[in-house]
XYZ file of C-alpha atoms in Angstrom:
427
model
C 42.575 0.526 -35.959
C 45.317 1.285 -32.749
C 46.694 -1.770 -31.902
C 46.070 -3.744 -29.118
C 42.056 -0.881 -29.212
C 38.847 -2.133 -29.397
C 36.351 -0.967 -31.668
C 33.175 0.354 -30.169
C 30.211 0.311 -32.683
C 28.178 1.879 -30.049
C 29.019 4.710 -27.813
C 27.568 7.127 -24.498
C 30.003 10.440 -24.137
C 29.954 13.051 -20.957
C 27.420 11.368 -19.425
C 25.791 14.036 -16.906
C 25.714 11.394 -14.196
C 26.749 7.758 -15.300
C 25.429 5.464 -12.367
C 26.658 1.159 -12.742
C 24.788 0.291 -9.312
C 27.903 -1.510 -8.849
C 27.558 -4.036 -5.890
C 30.410 -3.011 -4.609
C 29.583 1.086 -4.818
C 30.079 3.323 -1.947
C 26.771 5.651 -3.185
C 25.888 2.677 -3.592
C 24.624 3.776 -7.164
C 28.299 4.704 -8.264
C 27.917 7.068 -9.644
C 30.566 9.314 -12.533
C 29.983 12.783 -13.253
C 31.297 13.340 -16.767
C 31.166 9.710 -17.157
C 31.358 7.935 -20.368
C 30.679 3.806 -21.684
C 31.353 2.109 -24.533
C 29.625 -1.019 -26.522
C 31.095 -3.911 -28.248
C 28.120 -6.219 -30.442
C 25.603 -6.990 -27.019
C 28.874 -6.661 -24.152
C 29.886 -3.162 -22.003
C 33.594 -3.358 -23.762
C 34.347 -0.130 -21.384
C 33.163 2.561 -18.327
C 35.114 5.290 -16.730
C 35.929 8.651 -17.390
C 36.589 10.028 -21.472
C 40.026 8.810 -20.536
C 39.735 5.654 -19.457
C 36.849 4.678 -22.292
C 39.335 6.316 -25.012
C 42.557 4.321 -23.258
C 40.821 1.149 -24.298
C 38.625 1.661 -27.358
C 38.509 3.393 -31.304
C 35.306 4.918 -32.371
C 33.279 6.602 -35.405
C 32.199 9.836 -34.389
C 29.219 8.444 -36.290
C 28.339 6.379 -33.703
C 28.238 8.216 -30.685
C 25.093 9.725 -28.673
C 25.816 12.949 -26.702
C 25.230 11.785 -22.845
C 25.430 16.272 -22.238
C 22.477 16.739 -19.785
C 20.823 13.423 -19.379
C 21.296 10.407 -16.480
C 22.301 7.151 -18.070
C 22.514 4.498 -15.860
C 21.427 0.419 -16.430
C 18.109 -1.076 -17.716
C 15.545 -1.360 -15.032
C 14.711 -5.891 -13.855
C 11.242 -6.513 -13.156
C 11.549 -9.052 -11.052
C 8.257 -10.123 -10.447
C 5.045 -9.512 -12.858
C 1.770 -11.059 -13.380
C 2.243 -9.288 -17.195
C 0.122 -12.469 -18.637
C -4.081 -11.874 -17.701
C -6.963 -11.834 -20.192
C -9.626 -9.310 -18.936
C -9.673 -6.364 -16.746
C -10.360 -6.085 -13.985
C -10.988 -2.066 -13.526
C -15.086 -2.142 -12.564
C -13.042 -4.436 -8.991
C -10.705 -1.304 -8.590
C -13.242 1.186 -9.308
C -15.264 -0.157 -6.869
C -13.472 0.026 -3.926
C -12.904 3.632 -3.621
C -15.870 3.687 -1.720
C -16.228 0.145 -0.847
C -14.772 -3.466 0.523
C -17.710 -4.903 1.553
C -17.649 -7.691 -0.221
C -22.076 -8.548 0.335
C -21.711 -4.494 -1.174
C -19.280 -5.867 -3.857
C -22.017 -8.931 -4.839
C -24.525 -6.906 -5.195
C -23.415 -4.845 -8.042
C -22.658 -7.742 -9.477
C -18.825 -7.537 -8.925
C -16.636 -10.812 -9.242
C -13.493 -9.913 -7.200
C -10.298 -11.331 -6.398
C -7.962 -14.288 -8.903
C -10.760 -15.966 -9.576
C -12.262 -13.251 -11.380
C -8.942 -13.064 -13.531
C -8.979 -17.097 -13.213
C -12.177 -16.378 -15.567
C -11.216 -13.846 -17.470
C -7.787 -15.679 -18.308
C -9.332 -19.320 -19.149
C -12.134 -17.730 -21.859
C -9.550 -16.510 -23.923
C -7.332 -17.558 -27.344
C -3.828 -16.799 -26.310
C -3.214 -14.470 -29.725
C -4.952 -12.355 -27.635
C -3.525 -12.449 -24.502
C -0.299 -12.344 -26.097
C -1.059 -8.817 -27.788
C -2.239 -8.065 -24.332
C 0.997 -8.277 -22.640
C 3.442 -7.177 -26.030
C 1.428 -4.160 -25.259
C 2.239 -4.020 -21.447
C 5.222 -4.431 -22.422
C 5.882 -2.020 -24.678
C 5.069 0.239 -21.564
C 7.710 -1.286 -19.127
C 10.534 -1.040 -22.359
C 8.807 2.912 -23.033
C 9.857 3.719 -18.975
C 13.439 1.767 -19.423
C 12.734 -1.631 -17.860
C 14.595 -3.962 -19.783
C 14.012 -7.549 -18.010
C 10.991 -9.113 -17.132
C 9.364 -11.842 -14.884
C 6.357 -13.228 -15.966
C 4.308 -15.488 -13.741
C 1.330 -18.193 -14.601
C -1.557 -18.230 -11.838
C -3.972 -17.696 -13.796
C -5.271 -20.971 -14.670
C -5.415 -23.172 -12.310
C -5.001 -26.100 -14.525
C -2.538 -28.138 -16.347
C -3.007 -26.802 -20.496
C -3.791 -22.797 -19.569
C -1.281 -22.180 -17.199
C 0.304 -24.145 -19.599
C -0.967 -21.253 -22.258
C 0.466 -18.295 -20.289
C 3.598 -20.504 -20.488
C 3.952 -20.573 -23.970
C 2.846 -16.720 -24.060
C 6.250 -15.561 -21.794
C 8.142 -17.646 -24.492
C 6.791 -16.582 -27.296
C 7.048 -13.020 -25.806
C 11.026 -13.663 -24.789
C 11.669 -14.628 -28.116
C 10.288 -12.131 -31.247
C 10.050 -8.965 -29.121
C 12.834 -5.914 -28.386
C 12.998 -7.313 -24.364
C 13.740 -10.428 -22.256
C 11.715 -12.445 -20.235
C 12.065 -15.082 -17.648
C 9.180 -17.248 -16.582
C 7.810 -18.429 -13.595
C 4.855 -20.996 -13.371
C 3.221 -20.227 -10.507
C 0.502 -23.214 -10.607
C -0.286 -22.381 -6.596
C -1.583 -18.589 -6.761
C -4.352 -20.756 -5.613
C -6.506 -22.885 -6.468
C -10.479 -24.172 -8.276
C -12.791 -23.583 -6.534
C -14.317 -26.755 -8.107
C -11.098 -29.109 -6.637
C -10.236 -30.047 -3.027
C -7.027 -27.835 -2.015
C -4.893 -31.384 -1.087
C -6.058 -32.612 -4.759
C -5.484 -29.290 -6.009
C -1.568 -29.982 -4.283
C -1.273 -33.220 -5.596
C -1.774 -31.949 -9.202
C 0.113 -29.646 -8.992
C 3.286 -32.342 -8.078
C 2.596 -34.771 -10.170
C 0.620 -33.741 -13.634
C 1.896 -29.462 -13.406
C 5.461 -29.782 -12.735
C 6.545 -33.156 -14.023
C 4.872 -31.386 -17.574
C 6.021 -27.900 -16.822
C 9.344 -28.973 -16.434
C 9.079 -31.094 -19.121
C 9.278 -28.626 -21.649
C 11.170 -26.535 -20.379
C 8.880 -23.460 -20.123
C 9.595 -21.875 -16.595
C 12.656 -21.444 -14.708
C 11.191 -20.599 -11.409
C 8.271 -21.901 -9.785
C 6.409 -19.831 -7.025
C 4.297 -20.298 -4.058
C 1.631 -17.806 -2.957
C 2.498 -18.130 0.867
C -0.078 -16.069 3.074
C -2.994 -17.219 6.049
C -6.107 -18.196 3.975
C -3.623 -19.176 0.408
C -0.227 -21.967 0.448
C 1.035 -23.166 4.287
C 4.793 -23.372 4.728
C 4.207 -26.817 4.821
C 2.850 -27.340 1.520
C 5.222 -24.538 -0.278
C 7.757 -26.460 0.802
C 5.888 -29.508 -0.291
C 5.735 -27.792 -3.909
C 8.264 -26.161 -3.956
C 10.899 -29.265 -2.861
C 9.144 -31.119 -6.024
C 10.163 -28.595 -8.072
C 13.143 -28.375 -7.191
C 13.306 -31.986 -7.472
C 12.213 -30.688 -11.443
C 14.803 -28.282 -12.598
C 13.310 -25.166 -11.376
C 14.501 -22.715 -8.259
C 11.936 -21.761 -5.566
C 10.996 -17.798 -5.532
C 7.719 -17.329 -2.275
C 4.606 -14.780 -2.378
C 5.110 -14.503 1.443
C 3.838 -12.607 4.050
C 1.862 -9.684 2.602
C -0.913 -10.071 4.702
C 0.110 -12.488 7.532
C 3.591 -14.754 8.898
C 3.172 -18.015 8.628
C 6.245 -19.402 7.855
C 6.469 -18.734 4.520
C 9.837 -15.916 4.474
C 12.138 -18.583 7.089
C 10.845 -21.465 4.571
C 12.349 -18.628 1.596
C 15.091 -18.983 4.624
C 16.200 -22.541 5.242
C 15.833 -23.105 0.932
C 17.740 -20.538 0.376
C 15.544 -19.714 -2.216
C 16.152 -16.585 -5.026
C 14.215 -14.503 -3.690
C 11.011 -14.010 -0.807
C 8.068 -11.225 -2.188
C 6.229 -8.795 -0.889
C 7.767 -8.939 2.941
C 4.741 -6.887 4.834
C 4.682 -8.951 8.145
C 8.367 -10.306 8.329
C 9.712 -10.277 11.753
C 13.010 -8.335 12.610
C 14.236 -11.746 13.985
C 13.476 -13.879 9.891
C 15.997 -11.126 7.957
C 18.849 -11.859 8.642
C 17.949 -15.719 8.264
C 17.383 -14.458 5.020
C 20.451 -11.898 4.517
C 22.072 -15.496 5.896
C 21.078 -17.338 3.174
C 21.788 -14.880 -0.065
C 17.258 -14.775 -0.610
C 17.232 -11.033 -1.895
C 14.075 -9.301 -0.704
C 11.690 -7.964 -3.317
C 9.615 -5.105 -2.568
C 6.410 -3.928 -4.201
C 4.865 -0.677 -3.151
C 2.161 -0.349 -6.296
C 0.200 -3.215 -4.741
C 0.510 -1.650 -1.259
C -0.761 1.837 -2.913
C -3.093 -0.292 -5.027
C -4.694 -1.245 -2.167
C -4.602 0.443 0.267
C -2.923 -1.671 2.513
C -2.750 -2.615 6.221
C 0.870 -2.932 7.138
C 2.857 -0.855 4.213
C 6.139 -2.307 3.875
C 8.993 -1.405 5.953
C 12.790 -1.694 4.456
C 15.440 0.180 7.294
C 14.689 -2.986 9.262
C 15.493 -5.315 6.418
C 18.308 -2.381 4.936
C 19.896 -2.742 8.163
C 20.285 -5.906 8.991
C 22.670 -6.321 5.768
C 19.038 -7.376 3.282
C 19.855 -6.959 -0.703
C 16.504 -5.460 -1.933
C 14.332 -5.771 -5.144
C 11.598 -3.566 -6.435
C 9.307 -4.511 -8.846
C 5.587 -2.933 -10.835
C 4.271 -6.699 -9.232
C 2.649 -5.900 -13.015
C -0.571 -7.483 -12.761
C -5.138 -6.942 -12.564
C -5.417 -5.476 -9.270
C -2.268 -3.473 -9.292
C -1.973 -2.506 -13.224
C 1.532 -0.605 -12.818
C 3.952 -1.048 -16.106
C 6.662 1.210 -14.566
C 9.386 1.252 -12.117
C 9.934 4.761 -12.084
C 6.417 5.641 -10.121
C 7.193 2.531 -8.791
C 10.444 4.059 -6.902
C 8.607 7.632 -6.002
C 6.004 5.064 -3.506
C 8.955 3.499 -2.723
C 11.081 6.087 -1.046
C 7.976 8.799 -0.581
C 4.999 6.102 1.167
C 8.744 3.762 2.462
C 10.720 5.415 3.753
C 13.877 4.448 0.297
C 16.325 7.099 -0.457
C 16.439 7.550 -3.958
C 20.044 5.255 -3.895
C 18.839 3.057 -2.748
C 15.667 2.865 -5.128
C 17.785 3.085 -7.886
C 19.470 0.671 -6.605
C 16.813 -2.183 -5.702
C 15.389 -1.406 -9.423
C 18.752 -2.178 -10.937
C 21.485 -4.583 -9.575
C 18.669 -5.757 -6.859
C 16.125 -6.670 -9.092
C 18.731 -8.493 -11.444
C 20.039 -10.679 -8.174
C 16.098 -11.791 -7.306
C 15.729 -13.231 -10.404
C 19.441 -14.642 -10.465
C 21.200 -12.443 -13.394
C 22.929 -10.203 -12.216
C 26.194 -11.882 -13.642
C 25.478 -10.342 -16.659
C 22.718 -7.183 -15.995
C 22.029 -5.013 -13.792
C 24.739 -2.768 -13.948
C 27.054 -0.879 -16.414
C 29.701 -3.310 -16.005
C 32.550 -4.421 -18.757
C 31.779 -7.760 -19.842
C 28.678 -6.905 -18.483
C 25.042 -6.780 -22.066
C 24.370 -4.016 -22.772
C 20.734 -2.901 -21.430
C 21.083 1.285 -20.984
C 18.556 3.487 -20.049
C 18.969 7.268 -21.456
C 17.161 10.246 -18.698
C 16.187 13.675 -19.621
C 17.125 15.347 -16.497
C 19.610 16.943 -14.913
C 20.191 14.328 -11.252
C 19.602 11.225 -10.502
C 17.040 12.295 -8.083
C 14.770 12.958 -10.429
C 12.837 10.375 -11.447
C 11.670 10.620 -7.853
C 10.499 14.456 -7.623
C 8.965 14.059 -11.225
C 5.888 12.831 -10.425
C 4.081 10.839 -12.927
C 6.576 11.741 -15.764
C 8.246 8.900 -17.976
C 12.023 10.530 -18.054
C 13.170 7.802 -20.235
C 15.032 9.639 -23.405
C 16.774 5.896 -25.347
C 16.298 3.413 -24.368
C 18.788 0.568 -25.417
C 18.684 -3.553 -25.290
C 22.104 -6.109 -26.026
C 23.313 -3.012 -27.447
C 21.006 -1.820 -30.295
C 18.843 1.488 -29.461
C 15.130 -0.300 -29.006
C 12.958 3.165 -27.207
C 14.227 6.414 -29.112
C 12.076 9.905 -29.193
C 9.291 8.286 -26.844
C 8.451 5.335 -29.188
C 9.755 0.759 -29.790
C 11.897 -0.191 -32.407
C 11.121 -3.071 -33.478
C 8.454 -4.193 -31.249
C 5.685 -5.630 -33.100
C 5.851 -7.410 -35.634
C 2.129 -10.119 -35.991
C 2.876 -13.444 -34.936
C 0.892 -16.490 -35.189
C 1.207 -18.328 -31.918
């Protein structure tokens, strides 16, 4: 090996467009035409032109992937999902195409909402929950996602919430995709327990157990009319922060009751939904370094009366992320689909959408130091699209552009199949 040169294990050459998505990219996506990228082990060791890379590394020809006619960019970071759940709400979803009348739905024998899923999730064995979640993760990986946040919140008892979080842990341990776990015990509250009693249980029983077992990086609360107030949310999230979990918040989805102000005050890692957030609060979120997580697919799935508007958030300088919100009421595993919606339905540009699904998602999970962009020293989490320009992702409707996915330096998706996926494991 030539002195002072690194030995690359994998090189992607002649990329038609290499999108680095670096934070300081003037064009938002850091596009390099005819770019090259080199990988050693799990990390990126060189990025740039052919000359830039060849000056730093040497490599064997059999470890080169030809990027001609391809778009190369960071793996997606899906920073808001409810990945683990039992059963299906397909009957409810289909019925709501015709009516939202709760009495009509009741006559049809259809139980709706979070509590319907809670009932189905509590009653299902952990092994089946694991298998179903793994299947959803497979489709996420096939569509270019390499890191996924997964919330609990369909148990609402200590034992069932811990069951969900342990499934997150096992998924992370055995699959070629990173899972970031969030405790969302405050997704609702059981029908047979008063809310104040359940809040006490969250603070004095559930949060301490989750923290002691080390099962969640984040704690989340749904702060909205009919859910948790800003004061209750602050109480719950302060207890979680004291226990070592970082706070996140579902807020302003259907009302503005102060949840986004709380996010700014507590300098949370993210505030998610933001349909009703006043512009005056957007500036506070920017100053508090709070990433705004936007969820186009749920706005589409529920035919939201007030779809989020990203433009004032962008003008206020907020960092934005896009996520699937994969859940029983929004069964979606593709961030490519989310980007299509974000651009057509909400007025984002293709470059803004790419940035929000990569480095934006990483920031919403506090992971921007090691993923979300293609830079030296970061994880080699990379997707390769069979496309002539990155704008194809919002133009070629219903098409999965992914040709290959590389996770931590290893090819895990090729020819529309997942490698290393899935061996049987006992929970």
